[in-house]
């Protein structure tokens, strides 16, 4: 298991409106990445609230976590967000995304994408699409915000065993961020 996050504010901003975190427990790993609407301190406040709402509900399921985040973000401008919960023993994962976020699975050198539910965390969404997957050793989950170009992440950016996941996330960000928004990347290697 190897996981890391990279973020970068829009040029000229001192805070990043994207935020993310991960928690590694004995039984499950919980990953989240959030993009507060717009940029600047108010965006950062929204994404921070989204991360904190996950951190205080680590025993919950994906749908419950989004309900919790939606409530916690009502007093903010809202966010796009991804939550992934991975059961360590079985590799079973549940993943949901609301708003404009990208979730990619690299399995055996091939890419697949997870769907995103329309809506804004903090302003409501309908019919949350919680997707399930069974990860096997070597699978890589990559989550990134719309501050990056929407394209398949080159396998070479996350295949080097010598580079920790945070460094891989940084490489992806540096190569794919378009520079017109805050940017964030989370890389998770299942092992
Ligand atoms: Mn954005």
Coordinates of N, CA and C and ligand atoms in Angstrom, one line a residue:
X1 N 0.9 -1.2 0.0 CA 0.0 0.0 0.0 C 0.9 1.2 0.0
X2 N 0.6 2.1 -0.9 CA 1.4 3.4 -1.0 C 0.4 4.4 -1.5
X3 N 0.3 5.5 -0.7 CA -0.7 6.5 -1.1 C -0.1 7.9 -0.9
X4 N -0.5 8.8 -1.7 CA 0.0 10.2 -1.5 C -0.9 11.2 -2.3
X5 N -0.7 12.5 -1.9 CA -1.5 13.5 -2.5 C -0.6 14.7 -2.9
X6 N -0.9 15.4 -3.9 CA -0.2 16.6 -4.3 C -1.3 17.7 -4.6
X7 N -1.1 18.9 -4.2 CA -2.0 20.0 -4.5 C -1.2 21.2 -4.9
X8 N -1.9 22.1 -5.7 CA -1.2 23.3 -6.1 C -2.3 24.4 -6.3
X9 N -2.1 25.6 -5.6 CA -3.1 26.6 -5.8 C -2.9 27.2 -7.2
X10 N -4.0 27.8 -7.7 CA -4.0 28.7 -8.9 C -2.9 29.7 -8.7
X11 N -2.2 30.1 -9.7 CA -1.2 31.1 -9.6 C -1.7 32.4 -9.1
X12 N -1.0 33.0 -8.1 CA -1.4 34.2 -7.5 C -2.2 34.0 -6.2
X13 N -2.6 32.8 -6.0 CA -3.4 32.5 -4.7 C -2.4 31.9 -3.7
X14 N -2.7 32.2 -2.4 CA -1.8 31.7 -1.4 C -2.3 30.5 -0.8
X15 N -3.6 30.2 -0.9 CA -4.2 28.9 -0.4 C -4.8 28.2 -1.6
X16 N -4.8 26.8 -1.4 CA -5.4 26.0 -2.5 C -6.8 25.6 -2.1
X17 N -7.7 25.8 -3.1 CA -9.1 25.5 -2.9 C -9.4 24.0 -3.0
X18 N -8.4 23.2 -3.4 CA -8.5 21.7 -3.4 C -7.9 21.2 -2.2
X19 N -8.4 20.1 -1.6 CA -7.8 19.5 -0.4 C -8.1 18.0 -0.5
X20 N -7.3 17.3 0.2 CA -7.5 15.8 0.2 C -6.8 15.2 1.5
X21 N -7.2 14.0 1.7 CA -6.6 13.3 2.9 C -6.9 11.8 2.7
X22 N -6.1 11.0 3.5 CA -6.4 9.5 3.5 C -6.1 9.1 4.9
X23 N -6.8 8.0 5.3 CA -6.7 7.4 6.6 C -6.5 5.9 6.4
X24 N -5.5 5.4 7.0 CA -5.2 3.9 6.9 C -5.5 3.3 8.2
X25 N -6.5 2.5 8.2 CA -6.9 1.8 9.4 C -6.6 0.3 9.3
X26 N -6.8 -0.5 10.3 CA -6.5 -1.9 10.3 C -7.4 -2.6 9.3
X27 N -8.6 -2.2 9.2 CA -9.6 -2.9 8.3 C -9.8 -2.2 7.0
X28 N -9.8 -0.8 7.0 CA -10.1 -0.1 5.8 C -9.3 1.1 5.6
X29 N -9.2 1.5 4.3 CA -8.5 2.7 4.0 C -9.5 3.6 3.4
X30 N -9.5 4.9 3.8 CA -10.5 5.8 3.3 C -9.7 7.0 2.6
X31 N -10.1 7.3 1.4 CA -9.4 8.3 0.6 C -10.4 9.4 0.2
X32 N -10.0 10.6 0.3 CA -10.9 11.6 -0.3 C -10.1 12.8 -0.9
X33 N -10.8 13.4 -1.9 CA -10.2 14.6 -2.6 C -11.4 15.5 -2.8
X34 N -11.2 16.8 -2.5 CA -12.3 17.7 -2.7 C -11.8 19.0 -3.3
X35 N -12.7 19.6 -4.2 CA -12.4 20.8 -4.9 C -13.5 21.8 -4.5
X36 N -13.1 22.7 -3.7 CA -14.1 23.8 -3.3 C -14.4 24.7 -4.5
X37 N -15.6 25.0 -4.7 CA -16.0 25.8 -5.9 C -15.2 27.1 -6.0
X38 N -14.8 27.4 -7.2 CA -14.0 28.6 -7.4 C -12.6 28.4 -6.8
X39 N -12.0 29.5 -6.3 CA -10.7 29.4 -5.7 C -10.5 30.4 -4.5
X40 N -9.4 30.3 -3.9 CA -9.2 31.3 -2.8 C -9.6 30.7 -1.4
X41 N -9.6 31.6 -0.4 CA -9.9 31.1 1.0 C -11.3 30.5 1.1
X42 N -12.3 31.0 0.4 CA -13.6 30.4 0.6 C -13.7 29.0 0.0
X43 N -13.0 28.8 -1.1 CA -12.9 27.4 -1.7 C -12.1 26.5 -0.8
X44 N -11.1 27.0 -0.2 CA -10.3 26.2 0.8 C -11.1 25.8 2.0
X45 N -11.9 26.8 2.4 CA -12.8 26.5 3.6 C -13.7 25.3 3.3
X46 N -14.3 25.4 2.1 CA -15.3 24.3 1.7 C -14.6 22.9 1.6
X47 N -13.4 22.9 1.0 CA -12.8 21.6 0.8 C -12.2 21.1 2.1
X48 N -11.8 22.0 3.0 CA -11.3 21.6 4.3 C -12.4 21.0 5.1
X49 N -13.6 21.6 5.0 CA -14.8 21.1 5.8 C -15.2 19.7 5.2
X50 N -15.0 19.5 3.9 CA -15.3 18.2 3.3 C -14.4 17.1 3.8
X51 N -13.1 17.5 3.9 CA -12.1 16.5 4.4 C -12.4 16.2 5.9
X52 N -12.7 17.2 6.7 CA -12.9 17.0 8.1 C -14.2 16.2 8.4
X53 N -15.1 16.4 7.5 CA -16.4 15.6 7.7 C -16.1 14.1 7.5
X54 N -15.2 13.8 6.6 CA -14.9 12.4 6.3 C -14.1 11.9 7.5
X55 N -13.1 12.7 8.0 CA -12.3 12.2 9.1 C -13.0 11.9 10.4
X56 N -14.1 12.5 10.5 CA -14.9 12.3 11.8 C -16.0 11.2 11.6
X57 N -15.9 10.5 10.4 CA -17.0 9.5 10.2 C -16.4 8.3 9.5
X58 N -15.2 7.9 9.9 CA -14.4 6.9 9.1 C -15.1 5.5 9.2
X59 N -16.0 5.3 10.1 CA -16.7 4.0 10.2 C -17.9 3.9 9.2
X60 N -18.2 5.0 8.6 CA -19.4 5.0 7.8 C -19.2 4.5 6.4
X61 N -20.3 4.3 5.6 CA -20.2 3.9 4.2 C -20.1 5.1 3.3
X62 N -19.9 4.9 2.1 CA -19.8 6.0 1.1 C -21.0 6.9 1.1
X63 N -22.1 6.4 1.0 CA -23.3 7.2 0.8 C -23.5 8.0 2.1
X64 N -23.3 7.4 3.3 CA -23.5 8.1 4.5 C -22.4 9.2 4.6
X65 N -21.2 9.0 4.2 CA -20.2 10.0 4.2 C -20.6 11.2 3.4
X66 N -21.2 10.9 2.2 CA -21.6 12.1 1.4 C -22.7 12.8 2.0
X67 N -23.6 12.1 2.7 CA -24.7 12.8 3.4 C -24.2 13.7 4.4
X68 N -23.2 13.2 5.1 CA -22.5 14.0 6.2 C -21.8 15.2 5.6
X69 N -21.1 15.0 4.5 CA -20.4 16.1 3.9 C -21.4 17.2 3.4
X70 N -22.4 16.7 2.7 CA -23.4 17.6 2.2 C -24.0 18.6 3.3
X71 N -24.2 18.0 4.5 CA -24.7 18.8 5.6 C -23.6 19.7 6.1
X72 N -22.4 19.2 6.2 CA -21.3 20.0 6.8 C -21.0 21.2 5.8
X73 N -21.3 21.1 4.6 CA -20.9 22.1 3.6 C -22.0 23.1 3.3
X74 N -23.1 22.9 3.9 CA -24.3 23.8 3.6 C -23.9 25.3 3.8
X75 N -23.0 25.6 4.8 CA -22.7 27.0 5.1 C -21.5 27.4 4.3
X76 N -21.1 26.6 3.4 CA -19.9 27.0 2.5 C -20.4 27.1 1.1
X77 N -19.5 27.4 0.2 CA -19.9 27.5 -1.3 C -20.0 26.2 -1.9
X78 N -19.6 25.1 -1.2 CA -19.8 23.8 -1.8 C -18.5 23.3 -2.5
X79 N -18.6 22.0 -2.8 CA -17.4 21.4 -3.4 C -17.8 20.2 -4.3
X80 N -16.9 19.9 -5.2 CA -16.9 18.6 -5.8 C -16.0 17.6 -5.0
X81 N -16.4 16.4 -4.9 CA -15.7 15.5 -4.0 C -15.7 14.0 -4.4
X82 N -14.6 13.3 -4.1 CA -14.6 11.9 -4.3 C -14.3 11.2 -3.0
X83 N -15.0 10.1 -2.7 CA -14.6 9.3 -1.5 C -14.5 7.9 -2.0
X84 N -13.4 7.2 -1.5 CA -13.2 5.8 -1.8 C -12.9 5.1 -0.5
X85 N -13.6 4.0 -0.3 CA -13.3 3.2 0.9 C -12.9 1.8 0.4
X86 N -11.7 1.4 0.9 CA -11.2 0.1 0.5 C -11.0 -0.8 1.7
X87 N -11.7 -2.0 1.6 CA -11.5 -3.0 2.7 C -10.2 -3.7 2.4
X88 N -9.3 -3.7 3.4 CA -8.0 -4.2 3.2 C -7.9 -5.7 3.0
X89 N -8.7 -6.4 3.7 CA -8.6 -7.9 3.6 C -9.1 -8.4 2.2
X90 N -10.2 -7.8 1.7 CA -10.8 -8.4 0.5 C -10.4 -7.6 -0.8
X91 N -9.9 -6.3 -0.6 CA -9.7 -5.5 -1.7 C -10.9 -4.8 -2.3
X92 N -12.1 -5.1 -1.6 CA -13.3 -4.5 -2.1 C -13.3 -3.0 -1.9
X93 N -13.7 -2.3 -2.9 CA -13.7 -0.9 -2.8 C -15.1 -0.3 -3.1
X94 N -15.5 0.7 -2.4 CA -16.7 1.5 -2.8 C -16.3 2.9 -3.1
X95 N -16.7 3.4 -4.2 CA -16.2 4.7 -4.7 C -17.4 5.6 -5.2
X96 N -17.4 6.8 -4.8 CA -18.4 7.7 -5.3 C -17.8 9.1 -5.5
X97 N -18.3 9.8 -6.5 CA -17.8 11.1 -6.9 C -19.0 12.0 -7.2
X98 N -19.0 13.2 -6.7 CA -20.0 14.2 -6.9 C -19.4 15.4 -7.6
X99 N -19.9 15.9 -8.7 CA -19.3 17.0 -9.4 C -18.2 16.7 -10.3
X100 N -17.5 17.7 -10.7 CA -16.5 17.6 -11.7 C -15.1 17.1 -11.1
X101 N -15.1 15.8 -10.9 CA -13.8 15.1 -10.5 C -13.6 13.9 -11.3
X102 N -12.3 13.5 -11.4 CA -12.0 12.3 -12.2 C -11.4 11.2 -11.4
X103 N -11.9 10.0 -11.6 CA -11.4 8.8 -10.9 C -11.0 7.8 -11.9
X104 N -9.8 7.4 -11.9 CA -9.3 6.4 -12.9 C -8.7 5.2 -12.2
X105 N -8.9 4.1 -12.7 CA -8.3 2.8 -12.2 C -7.3 2.3 -13.3
X106 N -6.1 2.1 -12.9 CA -5.1 1.4 -13.8 C -5.0 0.0 -13.3
X107 N -5.4 -0.9 -14.1 CA -5.4 -2.3 -13.8 C -4.7 -3.0 -15.0
X108 N -3.6 -3.6 -14.7 CA -2.9 -4.4 -15.7 C -2.6 -3.6 -16.9
X109 N -2.2 -2.3 -16.7 CA -1.8 -1.4 -17.8 C -3.0 -0.8 -18.6
X110 N -4.3 -1.2 -18.2 CA -5.4 -0.6 -18.9 C -6.2 0.3 -17.9
X111 N -6.8 1.4 -18.5 CA -7.5 2.4 -17.8 C -8.9 2.2 -17.8
X112 N -9.6 2.4 -16.7 CA -11.0 2.6 -16.7 C -11.4 3.7 -15.8
X113 N -12.6 4.3 -16.1 CA -13.0 5.5 -15.4 C -14.2 5.2 -14.6
X114 N -14.3 5.9 -13.4 CA -15.5 5.8 -12.6 C -16.4 7.0 -12.9
X115 N -17.7 6.8 -12.9 CA -18.7 7.8 -13.2 C -18.8 8.8 -12.1
X116 N -19.2 10.0 -12.4 CA -19.4 11.0 -11.3 C -20.9 11.4 -11.3
X117 N -21.4 11.6 -10.1 CA -22.8 12.0 -10.0 C -22.9 13.5 -10.1
X118 N -23.9 14.0 -10.8 CA -24.1 15.5 -11.0 C -24.5 16.1 -9.6
X119 N -24.0 17.3 -9.4 CA -24.4 17.9 -8.1 C -23.2 18.6 -7.5
X120 N -23.5 19.2 -6.3 CA -22.5 19.9 -5.6 C -22.7 19.5 -4.1
X121 N -21.6 19.0 -3.5 CA -21.6 18.7 -2.1 C -21.8 20.0 -1.3
X122 N -22.9 20.0 -0.6 CA -23.2 21.3 0.2 C -24.4 22.0 -0.4
X123 N -24.8 21.6 -1.7 CA -25.9 22.2 -2.3 C -26.8 21.1 -2.9
X124 N -26.5 19.9 -2.7 CA -27.4 18.8 -3.0 C -26.9 18.1 -4.3
X125 N -27.4 16.8 -4.4 CA -27.1 15.9 -5.5 C -28.2 14.9 -5.5
X126 N -28.4 14.2 -6.5 CA -29.4 13.2 -6.6 C -28.9 11.8 -7.0
X127 N -29.4 10.8 -6.4 CA -29.1 9.4 -6.8 C -27.6 9.2 -6.9
X128 N -26.9 9.3 -5.7 CA -25.5 9.1 -5.6 C -25.1 7.7 -6.2
X129 N -24.2 7.7 -7.1 CA -23.8 6.5 -7.8 C -22.6 5.9 -7.1
X130 N -22.9 5.0 -6.2 CA -21.8 4.4 -5.4 C -21.3 3.1 -6.2
X131 N -20.1 3.1 -6.7 CA -19.6 2.1 -7.6 C -18.7 1.1 -6.7
X132 N -18.7 -0.1 -7.1 CA -17.9 -1.1 -6.4 C -16.8 -1.7 -7.3
X133 N -15.7 -2.1 -6.7 CA -14.6 -2.6 -7.5 C -13.9 -3.6 -6.5
X134 N -13.3 -4.6 -7.1 CA -12.4 -5.4 -6.2 C -11.0 -5.2 -6.8
X135 N -10.2 -4.6 -5.9 CA -8.8 -4.3 -6.3 C -7.9 -5.5 -6.0
X136 N -6.9 -5.6 -6.9 CA -5.9 -6.7 -6.7 C -4.6 -6.0 -6.6
X137 N -3.6 -6.6 -6.1 CA -2.3 -6.1 -5.9 C -1.7 -5.5 -7.2
X138 N -1.3 -4.3 -7.2 CA -0.7 -3.7 -8.4 C -1.7 -2.7 -9.0
X139 N -3.0 -2.8 -8.6 CA -3.9 -1.8 -9.1 C -3.6 -0.4 -8.6
X140 N -3.9 0.6 -9.4 CA -3.6 2.0 -9.0 C -4.9 2.8 -9.2
X141 N -5.3 3.5 -8.1 CA -6.4 4.4 -8.3 C -5.8 5.8 -8.3
X142 N -6.3 6.6 -9.3 CA -5.8 8.0 -9.4 C -7.1 8.9 -9.4
X143 N -7.1 9.8 -8.5 CA -8.2 10.8 -8.4 C -7.6 12.2 -8.7
X144 N -8.3 13.0 -9.5 CA -7.8 14.3 -9.7 C -8.9 15.3 -10.0
X145 N -8.6 16.6 -9.7 CA -9.6 17.6 -9.9 C -9.6 18.2 -11.3
X146 N -10.5 19.1 -11.6 CA -10.6 19.7 -12.9 C -9.6 20.7 -13.2
X147 N -8.6 20.9 -12.2 CA -7.5 21.7 -12.5 C -6.5 21.1 -13.4
X148 N -6.7 19.8 -13.7 CA -5.9 19.0 -14.6 C -6.7 18.7 -15.9
X149 N -5.9 18.6 -17.0 CA -6.6 18.1 -18.2 C -7.1 16.7 -18.0
X150 N -8.3 16.5 -18.6 CA -8.9 15.2 -18.5 C -8.4 14.3 -19.5
X151 N -7.5 13.5 -19.1 CA -6.9 12.5 -20.0 C -6.4 11.3 -19.2
X152 N -6.1 10.2 -19.9 CA -5.5 9.1 -19.2 C -4.2 9.4 -18.6
X153 N -3.9 9.1 -17.4 CA -2.6 9.4 -16.8 C -1.6 8.4 -17.4
X154 N -0.5 8.9 -17.9 CA 0.5 7.9 -18.5 C 0.9 7.0 -17.4
X155 N 1.0 5.7 -17.7 CA 1.3 4.7 -16.8 C 2.7 4.9 -16.1
X156 N 3.6 5.5 -16.9 CA 5.0 5.7 -16.5 C 5.0 6.7 -15.3
X157 N 4.0 7.5 -15.1 CA 4.0 8.5 -14.0 C 3.8 7.8 -12.7
X158 N 3.2 6.6 -12.7 CA 2.9 6.0 -11.4 C 3.4 4.5 -11.3
X159 N 4.4 4.2 -12.2 CA 4.9 2.8 -12.2 C 6.2 2.7 -11.5
X160 N 6.9 3.8 -11.2 CA 8.2 3.7 -10.6 C 8.2 3.3 -9.2
X161 N 8.7 2.1 -8.8 CA 8.7 1.7 -7.4 C 9.6 2.6 -6.5
X162 N 10.5 3.3 -7.1 CA 11.4 4.2 -6.3 C 10.8 5.5 -5.9
X163 N 9.6 5.9 -6.5 CA 9.0 7.1 -6.2 C 7.8 6.9 -5.3
X164 N 7.8 7.5 -4.2 CA 6.6 7.4 -3.3 C 5.4 8.0 -4.0
X165 N 4.2 7.5 -3.6 CA 2.9 8.0 -4.3 C 2.8 9.5 -4.3
X166 N 3.2 10.2 -3.2 CA 3.1 11.6 -3.2 C 4.0 12.2 -4.4
X167 N 5.1 11.6 -4.6 CA 6.0 12.1 -5.7 C 5.4 11.8 -7.1
X168 N 4.7 10.7 -7.2 CA 4.0 10.4 -8.4 C 2.8 11.3 -8.6
X169 N 2.1 11.6 -7.6 CA 1.0 12.6 -7.7 C 1.5 13.9 -8.1
X170 N 2.7 14.3 -7.6 CA 3.3 15.6 -8.0 C 3.7 15.6 -9.5
X171 N 4.2 14.5 -10.0 CA 4.6 14.4 -11.4 C 3.4 14.5 -12.3
X172 N 2.3 13.8 -11.9 CA 1.0 13.9 -12.7 C 0.5 15.3 -12.7
X173 N 0.5 16.0 -11.5 CA 0.1 17.4 -11.4 C 0.9 18.3 -12.3
X174 N 2.2 18.2 -12.1 CA 3.1 19.1 -12.9 C 2.9 18.9 -14.4
X175 N 2.6 17.7 -14.8 CA 2.5 17.4 -16.3 C 1.1 17.7 -16.8
X176 N 0.1 17.6 -16.0 CA -1.3 17.7 -16.5 C -2.1 18.9 -16.1
X177 N -1.6 19.6 -15.1 CA -2.4 20.8 -14.6 C -2.4 21.9 -15.7
X178 N -3.5 22.5 -16.0 CA -3.6 23.4 -17.1 C -3.4 24.9 -16.7
X179 N -3.3 25.1 -15.3 CA -2.9 26.4 -14.8 C -4.0 27.4 -14.7
X180 N -5.3 27.0 -15.0 CA -6.4 28.0 -14.8 C -7.3 27.7 -13.6
X181 N -6.8 26.9 -12.7 CA -7.6 26.5 -11.5 C -6.6 25.9 -10.5
X182 N -7.1 25.8 -9.3 CA -6.4 25.0 -8.3 C -6.3 23.5 -8.9
X183 N -5.3 22.8 -8.4 CA -5.2 21.4 -8.9 C -4.8 20.5 -7.8
X184 N -5.3 19.3 -7.9 CA -5.0 18.2 -6.9 C -5.0 16.9 -7.5
X185 N -4.2 16.0 -7.0 CA -4.1 14.6 -7.4 C -3.9 13.7 -6.2
X186 N -4.6 12.6 -6.2 CA -4.3 11.5 -5.2 C -4.0 10.3 -5.9
X187 N -2.9 9.6 -5.5 CA -2.5 8.3 -6.1 C -2.5 7.3 -5.0
X188 N -3.2 6.1 -5.3 CA -3.3 5.0 -4.3 C -2.9 3.7 -5.0
X189 N -1.8 3.1 -4.5 CA -1.4 1.8 -5.0 C -1.9 0.7 -4.1
X190 N -2.7 -0.2 -4.6 CA -3.2 -1.3 -3.8 C -2.1 -2.4 -3.7
X191 N -1.9 -2.9 -2.6 CA -0.9 -3.9 -2.5 C -1.1 -4.8 -1.3
Ligands
LIG1 MN1 -11.7 23.2 -9.8

